[in-house]
PDB file of C-alpha atoms in Angstrom:
ATOM      1  CA  MET H   1       8.973  -2.465  -3.306  1.00 97.00           C
ATOM      2  CA  ILE H   2       5.973  -3.271  -1.535  1.00 98.00           C
ATOM      3  CA  ALA H   3       5.177  -2.198   2.241  1.00 98.00           C
ATOM      4  CA  LEU H   4       2.398  -4.267   4.034  1.00 98.00           C
ATOM      5  CA  VAL H   5       1.395  -2.216   7.062  1.00 98.00           C
ATOM      6  CA  CYS H   6      -1.166  -2.974   9.834  1.00 97.00           C
ATOM      7  CA  SER H   7      -2.004  -2.919  13.533  1.00 95.00           C
ATOM      8  CA  ALA H   8      -4.792  -4.609  15.369  1.00 93.00           C
ATOM      9  CA  GLY H   9      -6.595  -7.239  13.247  1.00 93.00           C
ATOM     10  CA  GLY H  10      -3.979  -7.137  10.740  1.00 94.00           C
ATOM     11  CA  LEU H  11      -2.105 -10.628  11.187  1.00 94.00           C
ATOM     12  CA  ALA H  12      -5.024 -12.228   9.383  1.00 95.00           C
ATOM     13  CA  ALA H  13      -4.951 -10.130   6.347  1.00 96.00           C
ATOM     14  CA  LEU H  14      -1.062 -10.452   6.493  1.00 96.00           C
ATOM     15  CA  VAL H  15      -1.281 -14.237   6.077  1.00 96.00           C
ATOM     16  CA  GLU H  16      -3.784 -13.768   3.569  1.00 96.00           C
ATOM     17  CA  VAL H  17      -1.977 -11.352   1.110  1.00 97.00           C
ATOM     18  CA  LEU H  18       1.395 -13.146   1.907  1.00 97.00           C
ATOM     19  CA  GLY H  19       0.235 -16.573   1.478  1.00 97.00           C
ATOM     20  CA  ALA H  20      -1.202 -15.604  -1.938  1.00 97.00           C
ATOM     21  CA  LEU H  21       1.877 -14.110  -3.290  1.00 97.00           C
ATOM     22  CA  PRO H  22       4.071 -16.349  -5.943  1.00 96.00           C
ATOM     23  CA  ALA H  23       7.442 -17.303  -4.785  1.00 96.00           C
ATOM     24  CA  ASP H  24       9.015 -15.588  -7.923  1.00 96.00           C
ATOM     25  CA  LEU H  25       7.599 -12.176  -7.084  1.00 97.00           C
ATOM     26  CA  PRO H  26       9.968  -9.556  -8.695  1.00 96.00           C
ATOM     27  CA  ALA H  27       9.604  -7.096  -5.925  1.00 97.00           C
ATOM     28  CA  ALA H  28      10.947  -6.758  -2.209  1.00 98.00           C
ATOM     29  CA  VAL H  29       8.249  -6.882   0.514  1.00 98.00           C
ATOM     30  CA  ILE H  30       8.582  -5.151   3.954  1.00 98.00           C
ATOM     31  CA  VAL H  31       6.084  -6.114   6.595  1.00 97.00           C
ATOM     32  CA  ILE H  32       5.191  -4.117   9.675  1.00 96.00           C
ATOM     33  CA  GLN H  33       2.632  -4.617  12.339  1.00 94.00           C
ATOM     34  CA  HIS H  34       2.267  -2.462  15.544  1.00 92.00           C
ATOM     35  CA  GLN H  35       3.367  -4.256  18.861  1.00 86.00           C
ATOM     36  CA  ALA H  36       4.484  -3.070  22.064  1.00 78.00           C
ATOM     37  CA  PRO H  37       8.353  -2.326  22.111  1.00 75.00           C
ATOM     38  CA  GLY H  38       8.982  -4.993  24.588  1.00 74.00           C
ATOM     39  CA  ALA H  39       6.845  -7.843  22.727  1.00 77.00           C
ATOM     40  CA  ASP H  40       8.641 -11.259  21.667  1.00 78.00           C
ATOM     41  CA  ASP H  41       9.878 -11.212  18.276  1.00 80.00           C
ATOM     42  CA  LEU H  42       7.584 -13.668  16.637  1.00 86.00           C
ATOM     43  CA  LEU H  43       6.113 -12.045  13.523  1.00 88.00           C
ATOM     44  CA  ALA H  44       8.803 -13.460  11.272  1.00 89.00           C
ATOM     45  CA  HIS H  45       8.370 -16.980  12.878  1.00 89.00           C
ATOM     46  CA  VAL H  46       4.482 -16.676  12.372  1.00 91.00           C
ATOM     47  CA  LEU H  47       4.532 -15.615   8.796  1.00 93.00           C
ATOM     48  CA  GLN H  48       7.326 -17.849   7.359  1.00 91.00           C
ATOM     49  CA  PRO H  49       5.243 -21.227   7.168  1.00 93.00           C
ATOM     50  CA  ARG H  50       2.411 -19.284   5.604  1.00 94.00           C
ATOM     51  CA  THR H  51       4.183 -17.500   2.731  1.00 95.00           C
ATOM     52  CA  PRO H  52       6.205 -19.089  -0.260  1.00 96.00           C
ATOM     53  CA  LEU H  53       8.416 -16.202   0.049  1.00 97.00           C
ATOM     54  CA  PRO H  54      11.503 -16.429   2.227  1.00 97.00           C
ATOM     55  CA  ILE H  55      11.493 -14.279   5.201  1.00 96.00           C
ATOM     56  CA  ALA H  56      14.591 -12.130   6.261  1.00 93.00           C
ATOM     57  CA  PRO H  57      14.595 -10.683   9.793  1.00 92.00           C
ATOM     58  CA  ALA H  58      15.562  -6.859   9.156  1.00 93.00           C
ATOM     59  CA  HIS H  59      18.700  -5.600  10.409  1.00 93.00           C
ATOM     60  CA  GLU H  60      20.747  -2.354  10.089  1.00 93.00           C
ATOM     61  CA  GLY H  61      22.069  -1.984   6.398  1.00 92.00           C
ATOM     62  CA  LEU H  62      20.433  -5.000   5.036  1.00 94.00           C
ATOM     63  CA  LEU H  63      19.641  -4.470   1.339  1.00 96.00           C
ATOM     64  CA  LEU H  64      16.111  -5.095   0.044  1.00 96.00           C
ATOM     65  CA  ARG H  65      15.973  -8.111  -2.306  1.00 96.00           C
ATOM     66  CA  PRO H  66      13.217  -8.982  -4.475  1.00 97.00           C
ATOM     67  CA  GLY H  67      11.189 -11.871  -3.649  1.00 97.00           C
ATOM     68  CA  VAL H  68      11.994 -11.487   0.025  1.00 97.00           C
ATOM     69  CA  VAL H  69       9.808 -10.333   2.847  1.00 97.00           C
ATOM     70  CA  HIS H  70      11.570  -8.203   5.491  1.00 97.00           C
ATOM     71  CA  VAL H  71      10.434  -8.056   8.977  1.00 95.00           C
ATOM     72  CA  PRO H  72      12.020  -5.614  11.502  1.00 92.00           C
ATOM     73  CA  PRO H  73      12.612  -6.913  15.146  1.00 89.00           C
ATOM     74  CA  ALA H  74      10.371  -5.581  17.867  1.00 86.00           C
ATOM     75  CA  GLY H  75      11.108  -2.130  19.536  1.00 87.00           C
ATOM     76  CA  HIS H  76      12.455  -0.737  16.294  1.00 91.00           C
ATOM     77  CA  HIS H  77      10.992   1.869  13.594  1.00 93.00           C
ATOM     78  CA  LEU H  78      12.056   0.699  10.084  1.00 96.00           C
ATOM     79  CA  LEU H  79      13.052   3.157   7.308  1.00 97.00           C
ATOM     80  CA  VAL H  80      14.478   2.681   3.978  1.00 98.00           C
ATOM     81  CA  THR H  81      17.694   4.485   2.722  1.00 97.00           C
ATOM     82  CA  ALA H  82      18.452   5.854  -0.685  1.00 95.00           C
ATOM     83  CA  GLN H  83      20.540   3.132  -1.238  1.00 96.00           C
ATOM     84  CA  ARG H  84      17.538   0.698  -0.705  1.00 96.00           C
ATOM     85  CA  GLY H  85      18.751  -0.640   2.604  1.00 96.00           C
ATOM     86  CA  LEU H  86      17.173  -0.801   5.726  1.00 97.00           C
ATOM     87  CA  LEU H  87      17.564   1.698   8.704  1.00 97.00           C
ATOM     88  CA  LEU H  88      16.387   0.441  12.236  1.00 96.00           C
ATOM     89  CA  VAL H  89      15.667   3.172  15.026  1.00 93.00           C
ATOM     90  CA  PRO H  90      14.862   2.238  18.592  1.00 90.00           C
ATOM     91  CA  VAL H  91      11.382   3.102  19.668  1.00 88.00           C
ATOM     92  CA  GLY H  92      10.604   5.102  22.866  1.00 80.00           C
ATOM     93  CA  PRO H  93       8.492   4.070  25.657  1.00 75.00           C
ATOM     94  CA  VAL H  94       5.382   6.209  24.572  1.00 72.00           C
ATOM     95  CA  PRO H  95       3.332   6.533  21.485  1.00 69.00           C
ATOM     96  CA  PRO H  96       3.155   7.116  18.323  1.00 70.00           C
ATOM     97  CA  PRO H  97       2.543   3.596  17.209  1.00 75.00           C
ATOM     98  CA  ARG H  98       5.284   1.441  16.488  1.00 86.00           C
ATOM     99  CA  PRO H  99       6.893   0.605  14.284  1.00 92.00           C
ATOM    100  CA  SER H 100       5.542   3.708  12.675  1.00 94.00           C
ATOM    101  CA  ALA H 101       3.730   2.982   9.329  1.00 97.00           C
ATOM    102  CA  ASP H 102       4.088   6.723   8.440  1.00 97.00           C
ATOM    103  CA  LEU H 103       7.889   6.586   9.011  1.00 96.00           C
ATOM    104  CA  LEU H 104       8.480   3.504   6.703  1.00 98.00           C
ATOM    105  CA  LEU H 105       6.041   4.387   3.934  1.00 98.00           C
ATOM    106  CA  SER H 106       7.600   8.046   3.712  1.00 98.00           C
ATOM    107  CA  SER H 107      11.105   6.789   3.731  1.00 98.00           C
ATOM    108  CA  LEU H 108      10.084   4.210   1.173  1.00 98.00           C
ATOM    109  CA  ALA H 109       8.713   6.874  -1.116  1.00 98.00           C
ATOM    110  CA  LEU H 110      11.683   9.093  -0.864  1.00 98.00           C
ATOM    111  CA  ALA H 111      13.978   6.332  -1.537  1.00 97.00           C
ATOM    112  CA  VAL H 112      12.258   4.461  -4.525  1.00 97.00           C
ATOM    113  CA  GLY H 113       9.599   7.111  -5.644  1.00 97.00           C
ATOM    114  CA  SER H 114       7.345   5.556  -8.177  1.00 97.00           C
ATOM    115  CA  ALA H 115       8.591   1.941  -7.223  1.00 97.00           C
ATOM    116  CA  ALA H 116       6.944   2.319  -3.931  1.00 98.00           C
ATOM    117  CA  ILE H 117       3.611   0.306  -3.250  1.00 98.00           C
ATOM    118  CA  ALA H 118       1.914   1.060   0.159  1.00 98.00           C
ATOM    119  CA  VAL H 119      -0.420  -1.528   1.246  1.00 98.00           C
ATOM    120  CA  VAL H 120      -2.553  -0.113   4.432  1.00 98.00           C
ATOM    121  CA  LEU H 121      -4.391  -3.317   6.274  1.00 98.00           C
ATOM    122  CA  SER H 122      -6.352  -3.685   9.474  1.00 97.00           C
ATOM    123  CA  GLY H 123      -5.688  -1.358  12.224  1.00 96.00           C
ATOM    124  CA  ARG H 124      -7.069   1.422  14.507  1.00 93.00           C
ATOM    125  CA  GLY H 125      -6.061   4.874  14.181  1.00 93.00           C
ATOM    126  CA  SER H 126      -4.718   6.715  11.290  1.00 95.00           C
ATOM    127  CA  ASP H 127      -0.941   5.635  11.110  1.00 96.00           C
ATOM    128  CA  ALA H 128      -0.112   5.206   7.416  1.00 97.00           C
ATOM    129  CA  ALA H 129      -2.339   7.941   5.927  1.00 98.00           C
ATOM    130  CA  THR H 130       0.306  10.478   5.930  1.00 97.00           C
ATOM    131  CA  GLY H 131       2.875   7.988   4.581  1.00 98.00           C
ATOM    132  CA  ALA H 132       0.537   6.755   2.027  1.00 98.00           C
ATOM    133  CA  THR H 133       0.064  10.486   0.905  1.00 98.00           C
ATOM    134  CA  VAL H 134       3.833  10.720   0.542  1.00 98.00           C
ATOM    135  CA  VAL H 135       3.905   7.627  -1.636  1.00 98.00           C
ATOM    136  CA  HIS H 136       1.106   8.880  -3.707  1.00 98.00           C
ATOM    137  CA  ARG H 137       2.891  12.343  -4.074  1.00 98.00           C
ATOM    138  CA  CYS H 138       6.150  10.719  -5.075  1.00 98.00           C
ATOM    139  CA  GLY H 139       4.289   8.714  -7.949  1.00 97.00           C
ATOM    140  CA  GLY H 140       4.001   5.299  -6.122  1.00 98.00           C
ATOM    141  CA  VAL H 141       0.747   3.294  -5.722  1.00 97.00           C
ATOM    142  CA  VAL H 142      -1.468   3.027  -2.849  1.00 98.00           C
ATOM    143  CA  ILE H 143      -3.749   0.055  -1.835  1.00 98.00           C
ATOM    144  CA  ALA H 144      -6.116   0.080   1.147  1.00 98.00           C
ATOM    145  CA  ALA H 145      -7.758  -2.744   2.437  1.00 97.00           C
ATOM    146  CA  SER H 146     -11.722  -2.369   1.958  1.00 96.00           C
ATOM    147  CA  PRO H 147     -12.874  -1.003   5.524  1.00 93.00           C
ATOM    148  CA  GLU H 148     -15.702  -3.229   5.368  1.00 93.00           C
ATOM    149  CA  GLY H 149     -13.326  -6.414   5.118  1.00 90.00           C
ATOM    150  CA  SER H 150     -11.109  -5.216   7.867  1.00 94.00           C
ATOM    151  CA  ALA H 151     -11.315  -6.239  11.507  1.00 94.00           C
ATOM    152  CA  HIS H 152     -10.440  -2.745  12.458  1.00 96.00           C
ATOM    153  CA  PRO H 153     -11.028  -0.488   9.728  1.00 97.00           C
ATOM    154  CA  GLY H 154      -9.297   2.864  11.220  1.00 96.00           C
ATOM    155  CA  MET H 155      -6.017   2.672   9.281  1.00 97.00           C
ATOM    156  CA  PRO H 156      -7.454   2.037   5.803  1.00 98.00           C
ATOM    157  CA  LEU H 157     -10.377   4.305   6.300  1.00 97.00           C
ATOM    158  CA  ALA H 158      -8.063   6.938   7.197  1.00 97.00           C
ATOM    159  CA  THR H 159      -6.171   6.437   4.134  1.00 97.00           C
ATOM    160  CA  VAL H 160      -9.171   6.267   1.749  1.00 97.00           C
ATOM    161  CA  GLU H 161     -10.598   9.514   3.027  1.00 96.00           C
ATOM    162  CA  ARG H 162      -7.311  11.371   2.133  1.00 92.00           C
ATOM    163  CA  ASP H 163      -7.602  13.670  -0.752  1.00 83.00           C
ATOM    164  CA  ASP H 164      -7.787  10.971  -3.618  1.00 92.00           C
ATOM    165  CA  ILE H 165      -4.187   9.521  -2.910  1.00 96.00           C
ATOM    166  CA  THR H 166      -5.827   5.849  -2.880  1.00 97.00           C
ATOM    167  CA  ASP H 167      -5.291   3.890  -6.137  1.00 96.00           C
ATOM    168  CA  HIS H 168      -7.198   0.785  -5.252  1.00 96.00           C
ATOM    169  CA  VAL H 169      -9.677  -0.219  -2.399  1.00 97.00           C
ATOM    170  CA  SER H 170      -9.676  -4.007  -2.357  1.00 96.00           C
ATOM    171  CA  ASP H 171     -11.021  -6.926  -0.161  1.00 95.00           C
ATOM    172  CA  PRO H 172      -7.644  -8.467   1.474  1.00 94.00           C
ATOM    173  CA  ALA H 173      -8.395 -11.828  -0.301  1.00 94.00           C
ATOM    174  CA  ARG H 174      -7.956  -9.793  -3.735  1.00 96.00           C
ATOM    175  CA  ILE H 175      -4.917  -7.945  -2.640  1.00 97.00           C
ATOM    176  CA  ALA H 176      -2.018 -10.176  -3.762  1.00 97.00           C
ATOM    177  CA  ALA H 177      -3.465 -10.649  -6.986  1.00 96.00           C
ATOM    178  CA  LEU H 178      -3.627  -7.046  -7.423  1.00 97.00           C
ATOM    179  CA  LEU H 179      -0.026  -6.434  -6.133  1.00 97.00           C
ATOM    180  CA  VAL H 180       1.119  -9.064  -8.989  1.00 96.00           C
ATOM    181  CA  GLN H 181      -0.758  -6.753 -11.440  1.00 96.00           C
ATOM    182  CA  VAL H 182       0.862  -3.607  -9.929  1.00 96.00           C
ATOM    183  CA  VAL H 183       4.415  -5.031 -10.152  1.00 96.00           C
ATOM    184  CA  THR H 184       4.125  -6.388 -13.552  1.00 92.00           C
ATOM    185  CA  GLY H 185       2.517  -3.357 -14.803  1.00 87.00           C
ATOM    186  CA  THR H 186      -0.885  -4.699 -15.787  1.00 81.00           C
ATOM    187  CA  ALA H 187      -3.160  -2.981 -13.173  1.00 72.00           C
ATOM    188  CA  LEU H 188      -5.034   0.144 -13.747  1.00 65.00           C
ATOM    189  CA  ARG H 189      -4.534   3.342 -11.949  1.00 62.00           C
ATOM    190  CA  ALA H 190      -7.293   5.103 -10.391  1.00 55.00           C
ATOM    191  CA  PRO H 191      -8.219   8.156 -12.345  1.00 46.00           C
TER     192      PRO H 191
END
């Protein structure tokens, strides 16, 4: 199960990664991008024409399906349950960033263990670094966009600077191919 997380400057990277994934990807994909709680719910509509994978708006209890991209509605944190279903939690009017990448990645790691793949794309701040640490500690794979190739390097840099939790640092243009290798078991893990 793949989680793509981003914030500022992340939409271009999301489009680049999702557009290059194969239509028969044998993994579920979850996408979150920080946005204001009252923002228009446009992410799924923006992404659908740019990927061969179907987009499924996330709703409470929806089971994650391979080959489908799951996108939460605005104003909600998204978590993964032990049954590989989705849990939506309304966000409050004040920070932390929302939806929270740390909450999503931590819940994903606890739900699926070594089957979790965290991809941290462009964004300000450090949201995702703690969740990526949980993914790593539960045996999953952590991929960070190269800070040099990110519009805003804060999120991927905070992840890379954690204690050797990042398996791969890659230019966003190569992340889709890397994900296919990780999902099919042909990617090498970091030492």
